[in-house]
């Protein structure tokens, strides 16, 4: 594997608009790279940071929590603001949870939010159990969990830290509680056949925010990781159209 496989992705565009794109739990910037590249070809500057503790093993992940992941995204937001005049935030899976939190905290700095198969709750018994088992069982195999794939493009870890999973559970609760704070224009992409996060997560977000511009787009063919699946081109086109409609600019 190449040394830069897990590096952050920064793609300079020729417009004054930037897209901060956030990957998922135990994921990598590579997981959303086709989406990022597609938006960059539309002229946008796209930045996909590496979240704290990711691109490592479960032991490193266990040393970080949701506050560290959010801080990674906040720092990336500040860095991107130095490059462009206007910022949109896009998040995939847990990245959608982080994107939502950024929008709750910094509404004046974000022109629009794009969520792809976001996760906002998980009532599966394993997630509930993680709250009690994290102190007894430090990690479990990734297979059968929310990171479900062993492909390194999608997840950097073969095992999942239960401490990190428990932190994600707490984070989702906070973000879910504060969803009515979101009034920023929002576009939510959902896979009907999502094999990891039920699309009801996205519907809950849509029904809870107070954005006047509140759109949902369904994918019929792709599973959870749309940028690596059949409908990435559709994802890119619809994402770009959303940004264009809110902030038309001349090259």
mmCIF file of C-alpha atoms in Angstrom:
data_model
loop_
_atom_site.group_PDB
_atom_site.id
_atom_site.type_symbol
_atom_site.label_atom_id
_atom_site.label_comp_id
_atom_site.label_asym_id
_atom_site.label_seq_id
_atom_site.Cartn_x
_atom_site.Cartn_y
_atom_site.Cartn_z
ATOM 1 C CA UNK A 1 0.000 0.000 0.000
ATOM 2 C CA UNK A 2 1.335 3.469 -0.857
ATOM 3 C CA UNK A 3 2.532 5.619 2.071
ATOM 4 C CA UNK A 4 0.109 8.413 1.154
ATOM 5 C CA UNK A 5 -2.915 6.107 0.984
ATOM 6 C CA UNK A 6 -4.510 7.620 4.105
ATOM 7 C CA UNK A 7 -3.369 11.215 3.599
ATOM 8 C CA UNK A 8 -5.877 14.082 3.620
ATOM 9 C CA UNK A 9 -7.083 15.106 0.173
ATOM 10 C CA UNK A 10 -6.841 18.724 -0.934
ATOM 11 C CA UNK A 11 -7.948 19.622 -4.452
ATOM 12 C CA UNK A 12 -7.663 23.259 -5.484
ATOM 13 C CA UNK A 13 -10.468 24.576 -7.674
ATOM 14 C CA UNK A 14 -10.959 27.626 -9.866
ATOM 15 C CA UNK A 15 -13.994 29.019 -8.060
ATOM 16 C CA UNK A 16 -14.249 30.890 -4.768
ATOM 17 C CA UNK A 17 -16.337 28.093 -3.248
ATOM 18 C CA UNK A 18 -14.958 25.287 -1.109
ATOM 19 C CA UNK A 19 -16.424 21.967 0.014
ATOM 20 C CA UNK A 20 -15.260 20.474 3.291
ATOM 21 C CA UNK A 21 -15.883 16.741 2.924
ATOM 22 C CA UNK A 22 -15.788 14.462 5.975
ATOM 23 C CA UNK A 23 -15.302 10.690 5.877
ATOM 24 C CA UNK A 24 -16.958 8.112 8.116
ATOM 25 C CA UNK A 25 -16.211 6.162 11.317
ATOM 26 C CA UNK A 26 -12.897 4.265 11.023
ATOM 27 C CA UNK A 27 -12.910 5.396 7.401
ATOM 28 C CA UNK A 28 -10.386 7.172 5.222
ATOM 29 C CA UNK A 29 -10.365 10.133 2.832
ATOM 30 C CA UNK A 30 -10.038 7.528 0.049
ATOM 31 C CA UNK A 31 -13.575 6.316 0.735
ATOM 32 C CA UNK A 32 -15.020 9.573 -0.636
ATOM 33 C CA UNK A 33 -12.253 10.452 -3.106
ATOM 34 C CA UNK A 34 -14.353 9.888 -6.286
ATOM 35 C CA UNK A 35 -16.975 12.292 -4.907
ATOM 36 C CA UNK A 36 -14.276 14.833 -4.048
ATOM 37 C CA UNK A 37 -12.625 14.544 -7.450
ATOM 38 C CA UNK A 38 -15.945 14.934 -9.211
ATOM 39 C CA UNK A 39 -16.752 18.149 -7.367
ATOM 40 C CA UNK A 40 -13.244 19.451 -7.985
ATOM 41 C CA UNK A 41 -13.768 18.949 -11.722
ATOM 42 C CA UNK A 42 -16.770 21.265 -11.346
ATOM 43 C CA UNK A 43 -14.358 23.936 -10.174
ATOM 44 C CA UNK A 44 -14.750 23.673 -6.396
ATOM 45 C CA UNK A 45 -11.885 23.476 -3.931
ATOM 46 C CA UNK A 46 -12.408 20.267 -1.961
ATOM 47 C CA UNK A 47 -10.719 19.365 1.311
ATOM 48 C CA UNK A 48 -11.085 15.915 2.901
ATOM 49 C CA UNK A 49 -9.212 15.885 6.224
ATOM 50 C CA UNK A 50 -8.180 12.744 8.081
ATOM 51 C CA UNK A 51 -10.062 12.551 11.372
ATOM 52 C CA UNK A 52 -8.065 12.042 14.571
ATOM 53 C CA UNK A 53 -7.291 8.399 15.375
ATOM 54 C CA UNK A 54 -8.203 7.159 11.918
ATOM 55 C CA UNK A 55 -5.903 5.463 9.404
ATOM 56 C CA UNK A 56 -4.448 3.545 12.340
ATOM 57 C CA UNK A 57 -5.330 0.484 14.396
ATOM 58 C CA UNK A 58 -8.050 0.225 17.038
ATOM 59 C CA UNK A 59 -5.598 1.057 19.843
ATOM 60 C CA UNK A 60 -4.956 4.512 18.403
ATOM 61 C CA UNK A 61 -8.673 4.932 17.759
ATOM 62 C CA UNK A 62 -9.336 4.177 21.433
ATOM 63 C CA UNK A 63 -7.199 7.143 22.441
ATOM 64 C CA UNK A 64 -9.557 9.545 20.691
ATOM 65 C CA UNK A 65 -13.211 10.433 21.046
ATOM 66 C CA UNK A 66 -15.865 12.452 19.268
ATOM 67 C CA UNK A 67 -14.403 15.703 20.541
ATOM 68 C CA UNK A 68 -11.150 14.933 18.733
ATOM 69 C CA UNK A 69 -12.979 14.001 15.515
ATOM 70 C CA UNK A 70 -14.966 17.233 15.675
ATOM 71 C CA UNK A 71 -11.799 19.227 16.344
ATOM 72 C CA UNK A 72 -10.206 17.723 13.218
ATOM 73 C CA UNK A 73 -13.180 18.943 11.202
ATOM 74 C CA UNK A 74 -13.182 22.394 12.849
ATOM 75 C CA UNK A 75 -9.513 22.890 12.052
ATOM 76 C CA UNK A 76 -10.110 21.804 8.466
ATOM 77 C CA UNK A 77 -12.999 24.265 8.206
ATOM 78 C CA UNK A 78 -10.734 27.091 9.339
ATOM 79 C CA UNK A 79 -8.017 26.030 6.902
ATOM 80 C CA UNK A 80 -10.449 25.889 3.995
ATOM 81 C CA UNK A 81 -11.855 29.318 4.849
ATOM 82 C CA UNK A 82 -8.384 30.721 4.202
ATOM 83 C CA UNK A 83 -8.566 29.405 0.633
ATOM 84 C CA UNK A 84 -12.095 30.347 -0.457
ATOM 85 C CA UNK A 85 -14.844 32.903 0.144
ATOM 86 C CA UNK A 86 -17.673 30.477 0.807
ATOM 87 C CA UNK A 87 -17.805 26.999 2.353
ATOM 88 C CA UNK A 88 -20.223 24.092 2.032
ATOM 89 C CA UNK A 89 -19.871 21.045 4.278
ATOM 90 C CA UNK A 90 -20.455 17.486 3.058
ATOM 91 C CA UNK A 91 -20.368 14.423 5.271
ATOM 92 C CA UNK A 92 -20.598 10.690 4.663
ATOM 93 C CA UNK A 93 -22.012 8.352 7.351
ATOM 94 C CA UNK A 94 -20.482 9.536 10.674
ATOM 95 C CA UNK A 95 -19.032 12.385 8.634
ATOM 96 C CA UNK A 96 -22.651 13.463 8.229
ATOM 97 C CA UNK A 97 -23.005 13.589 12.010
ATOM 98 C CA UNK A 98 -19.916 15.789 12.202
ATOM 99 C CA UNK A 99 -21.115 17.986 9.325
ATOM 100 C CA UNK A 100 -24.416 18.442 11.132
ATOM 101 C CA UNK A 101 -22.623 19.439 14.331
ATOM 102 C CA UNK A 102 -20.481 21.987 12.523
ATOM 103 C CA UNK A 103 -23.654 23.471 11.057
ATOM 104 C CA UNK A 104 -25.224 23.628 14.512
ATOM 105 C CA UNK A 105 -22.176 25.365 15.983
ATOM 106 C CA UNK A 106 -21.164 27.654 13.106
ATOM 107 C CA UNK A 107 -24.250 28.427 10.993
ATOM 108 C CA UNK A 108 -22.853 31.742 9.798
ATOM 109 C CA UNK A 109 -19.754 30.090 8.351
ATOM 110 C CA UNK A 110 -21.509 27.392 6.319
ATOM 111 C CA UNK A 111 -23.608 28.147 3.231
ATOM 112 C CA UNK A 112 -25.094 24.667 2.892
ATOM 113 C CA UNK A 113 -24.762 21.134 4.215
ATOM 114 C CA UNK A 114 -24.777 17.908 2.197
ATOM 115 C CA UNK A 115 -25.282 14.587 3.992
ATOM 116 C CA UNK A 116 -24.685 11.183 2.414
ATOM 117 C CA UNK A 117 -26.218 8.219 4.247
ATOM 118 C CA UNK A 118 -25.771 10.003 7.587
ATOM 119 C CA UNK A 119 -25.980 8.196 10.910
ATOM 120 C CA UNK A 120 -27.847 9.848 13.762
ATOM 121 C CA UNK A 121 -28.916 6.834 15.853
ATOM 122 C CA UNK A 122 -28.213 3.134 16.213
ATOM 123 C CA UNK A 123 -30.515 0.972 18.320
ATOM 124 C CA UNK A 124 -28.718 -2.242 17.433
ATOM 125 C CA UNK A 125 -27.983 -4.358 20.489
ATOM 126 C CA UNK A 126 -24.242 -4.220 19.825
ATOM 127 C CA UNK A 127 -24.208 -0.433 20.079
ATOM 128 C CA UNK A 128 -26.257 -0.457 23.249
ATOM 129 C CA UNK A 129 -23.955 -3.133 24.663
ATOM 130 C CA UNK A 130 -20.863 -1.082 23.819
ATOM 131 C CA UNK A 131 -21.774 1.327 26.587
ATOM 132 C CA UNK A 132 -21.310 -1.439 29.137
ATOM 133 C CA UNK A 133 -18.686 -3.629 27.491
ATOM 134 C CA UNK A 134 -16.180 -0.925 26.542
ATOM 135 C CA UNK A 135 -14.410 -1.276 29.873
ATOM 136 C CA UNK A 136 -14.264 -5.077 29.645
ATOM 137 C CA UNK A 137 -13.734 -5.800 25.947
ATOM 138 C CA UNK A 138 -11.446 -3.244 24.278
ATOM 139 C CA UNK A 139 -12.192 -4.207 20.668
ATOM 140 C CA UNK A 140 -14.251 -6.441 18.393
ATOM 141 C CA UNK A 141 -13.801 -7.612 14.814
ATOM 142 C CA UNK A 142 -14.923 -5.096 12.240
ATOM 143 C CA UNK A 143 -16.921 -7.746 10.400
ATOM 144 C CA UNK A 144 -20.578 -7.454 11.290
ATOM 145 C CA UNK A 145 -20.252 -3.923 12.658
ATOM 146 C CA UNK A 146 -21.060 -0.546 11.149
ATOM 147 C CA UNK A 147 -17.749 -0.546 9.312
ATOM 148 C CA UNK A 148 -18.610 -3.961 7.952
ATOM 149 C CA UNK A 149 -16.113 -3.941 5.088
ATOM 150 C CA UNK A 150 -12.496 -5.088 5.247
ATOM 151 C CA UNK A 151 -11.605 -3.086 2.115
ATOM 152 C CA UNK A 152 -8.943 -0.565 3.248
ATOM 153 C CA UNK A 153 -10.493 2.088 1.014
ATOM 154 C CA UNK A 154 -13.552 2.038 3.243
ATOM 155 C CA UNK A 155 -12.046 1.333 6.649
ATOM 156 C CA UNK A 156 -8.500 1.487 7.946
ATOM 157 C CA UNK A 157 -9.171 -0.998 10.729
ATOM 158 C CA UNK A 158 -9.818 -4.709 11.017
ATOM 159 C CA UNK A 159 -10.988 -4.312 14.614
ATOM 160 C CA UNK A 160 -13.185 -1.645 16.180
ATOM 161 C CA UNK A 161 -12.519 0.025 19.512
ATOM 162 C CA UNK A 162 -15.615 -0.268 21.702
ATOM 163 C CA UNK A 163 -14.551 2.891 23.488
ATOM 164 C CA UNK A 164 -14.654 4.740 20.169
ATOM 165 C CA UNK A 165 -17.987 3.140 19.270
ATOM 166 C CA UNK A 166 -19.401 4.250 22.608
ATOM 167 C CA UNK A 167 -18.138 7.783 21.964
ATOM 168 C CA UNK A 168 -19.908 7.778 18.599
ATOM 169 C CA UNK A 169 -23.112 6.727 20.351
ATOM 170 C CA UNK A 170 -22.848 9.690 22.750
ATOM 171 C CA UNK A 171 -22.026 12.077 19.920
ATOM 172 C CA UNK A 172 -25.053 11.064 17.876
ATOM 173 C CA UNK A 173 -27.283 11.690 20.872
ATOM 174 C CA UNK A 174 -25.966 15.256 21.212
ATOM 175 C CA UNK A 175 -26.326 16.019 17.512
ATOM 176 C CA UNK A 176 -29.797 14.450 17.342
ATOM 177 C CA UNK A 177 -30.948 16.560 20.310
ATOM 178 C CA UNK A 178 -29.800 19.756 18.588
ATOM 179 C CA UNK A 179 -31.084 19.074 15.067
ATOM 180 C CA UNK A 180 -33.715 21.854 15.338
ATOM 181 C CA UNK A 181 -30.814 24.327 15.510
ATOM 182 C CA UNK A 182 -30.052 23.651 11.857
ATOM 183 C CA UNK A 183 -31.620 26.254 9.575
ATOM 184 C CA UNK A 184 -28.948 26.092 6.870
ATOM 185 C CA UNK A 185 -29.995 24.766 3.433
ATOM 186 C CA UNK A 186 -29.605 20.989 3.486
ATOM 187 C CA UNK A 187 -29.432 18.206 0.909
ATOM 188 C CA UNK A 188 -29.642 14.605 2.130
ATOM 189 C CA UNK A 189 -28.650 11.669 -0.075
ATOM 190 C CA UNK A 190 -29.969 8.259 0.965
ATOM 191 C CA UNK A 191 -29.477 4.752 -0.387
ATOM 192 C CA UNK A 192 -32.695 2.758 -0.379
ATOM 193 C CA UNK A 193 -30.627 -0.427 -0.046
ATOM 194 C CA UNK A 194 -28.107 0.888 2.478
ATOM 195 C CA UNK A 195 -26.497 -2.178 4.064
ATOM 196 C CA UNK A 196 -24.971 -0.287 7.000
ATOM 197 C CA UNK A 197 -27.098 2.703 8.064
ATOM 198 C CA UNK A 198 -30.892 2.527 7.605
ATOM 199 C CA UNK A 199 -32.113 5.448 5.513
ATOM 200 C CA UNK A 200 -34.563 6.257 8.306
ATOM 201 C CA UNK A 201 -31.591 8.080 9.880
ATOM 202 C CA UNK A 202 -31.667 10.619 7.070
ATOM 203 C CA UNK A 203 -35.435 10.945 7.217
ATOM 204 C CA UNK A 204 -35.221 11.706 10.930
ATOM 205 C CA UNK A 205 -32.705 14.459 10.237
ATOM 206 C CA UNK A 206 -34.872 15.933 7.480
ATOM 207 C CA UNK A 207 -37.928 15.912 9.740
ATOM 208 C CA UNK A 208 -36.056 17.538 12.632
ATOM 209 C CA UNK A 209 -34.116 20.418 11.075
ATOM 210 C CA UNK A 210 -35.684 23.829 10.466
ATOM 211 C CA UNK A 211 -34.115 24.558 7.104
ATOM 212 C CA UNK A 212 -36.403 26.199 4.557
ATOM 213 C CA UNK A 213 -34.396 24.489 1.822
ATOM 214 C CA UNK A 214 -34.610 20.822 2.811
ATOM 215 C CA UNK A 215 -34.161 18.216 0.055
ATOM 216 C CA UNK A 216 -33.869 14.431 -0.073
ATOM 217 C CA UNK A 217 -32.415 12.456 -2.976
ATOM 218 C CA UNK A 218 -32.704 8.652 -3.090
ATOM 219 C CA UNK A 219 -30.304 6.208 -4.740
ATOM 220 C CA UNK A 220 -31.834 2.967 -5.969
ATOM 221 C CA UNK A 221 -28.735 0.984 -6.990
ATOM 222 C CA UNK A 222 -25.936 1.849 -4.571
ATOM 223 C CA UNK A 223 -25.292 0.533 -1.088
ATOM 224 C CA UNK A 224 -23.764 2.532 1.781
ATOM 225 C CA UNK A 225 -20.547 3.806 0.173
ATOM 226 C CA UNK A 226 -22.051 5.566 -2.832
ATOM 227 C CA UNK A 227 -18.776 7.202 -3.984
ATOM 228 C CA UNK A 228 -17.395 3.691 -4.535
ATOM 229 C CA UNK A 229 -20.619 2.373 -6.071
ATOM 230 C CA UNK A 230 -22.859 2.700 -9.127
ATOM 231 C CA UNK A 231 -24.260 6.188 -8.630
ATOM 232 C CA UNK A 232 -21.249 8.330 -7.785
ATOM 233 C CA UNK A 233 -21.674 10.387 -10.962
ATOM 234 C CA UNK A 234 -25.277 11.123 -10.007
ATOM 235 C CA UNK A 235 -24.083 12.055 -6.511
ATOM 236 C CA UNK A 236 -21.532 14.483 -7.946
ATOM 237 C CA UNK A 237 -23.996 16.104 -10.355
ATOM 238 C CA UNK A 238 -26.741 16.532 -7.749
ATOM 239 C CA UNK A 239 -24.274 17.851 -5.150
ATOM 240 C CA UNK A 240 -22.888 20.392 -7.607
ATOM 241 C CA UNK A 241 -26.388 21.484 -8.641
ATOM 242 C CA UNK A 242 -27.259 22.095 -4.993
ATOM 243 C CA UNK A 243 -24.174 24.261 -4.494
ATOM 244 C CA UNK A 244 -24.706 26.120 -7.791
ATOM 245 C CA UNK A 245 -28.292 26.925 -6.889
ATOM 246 C CA UNK A 246 -27.260 28.520 -3.617
ATOM 247 C CA UNK A 247 -24.168 30.335 -4.758
ATOM 248 C CA UNK A 248 -23.881 30.866 -8.522
ATOM 249 C CA UNK A 249 -20.461 32.187 -9.428
ATOM 250 C CA UNK A 250 -18.556 33.089 -12.519
ATOM 251 C CA UNK A 251 -15.278 31.302 -13.190
#
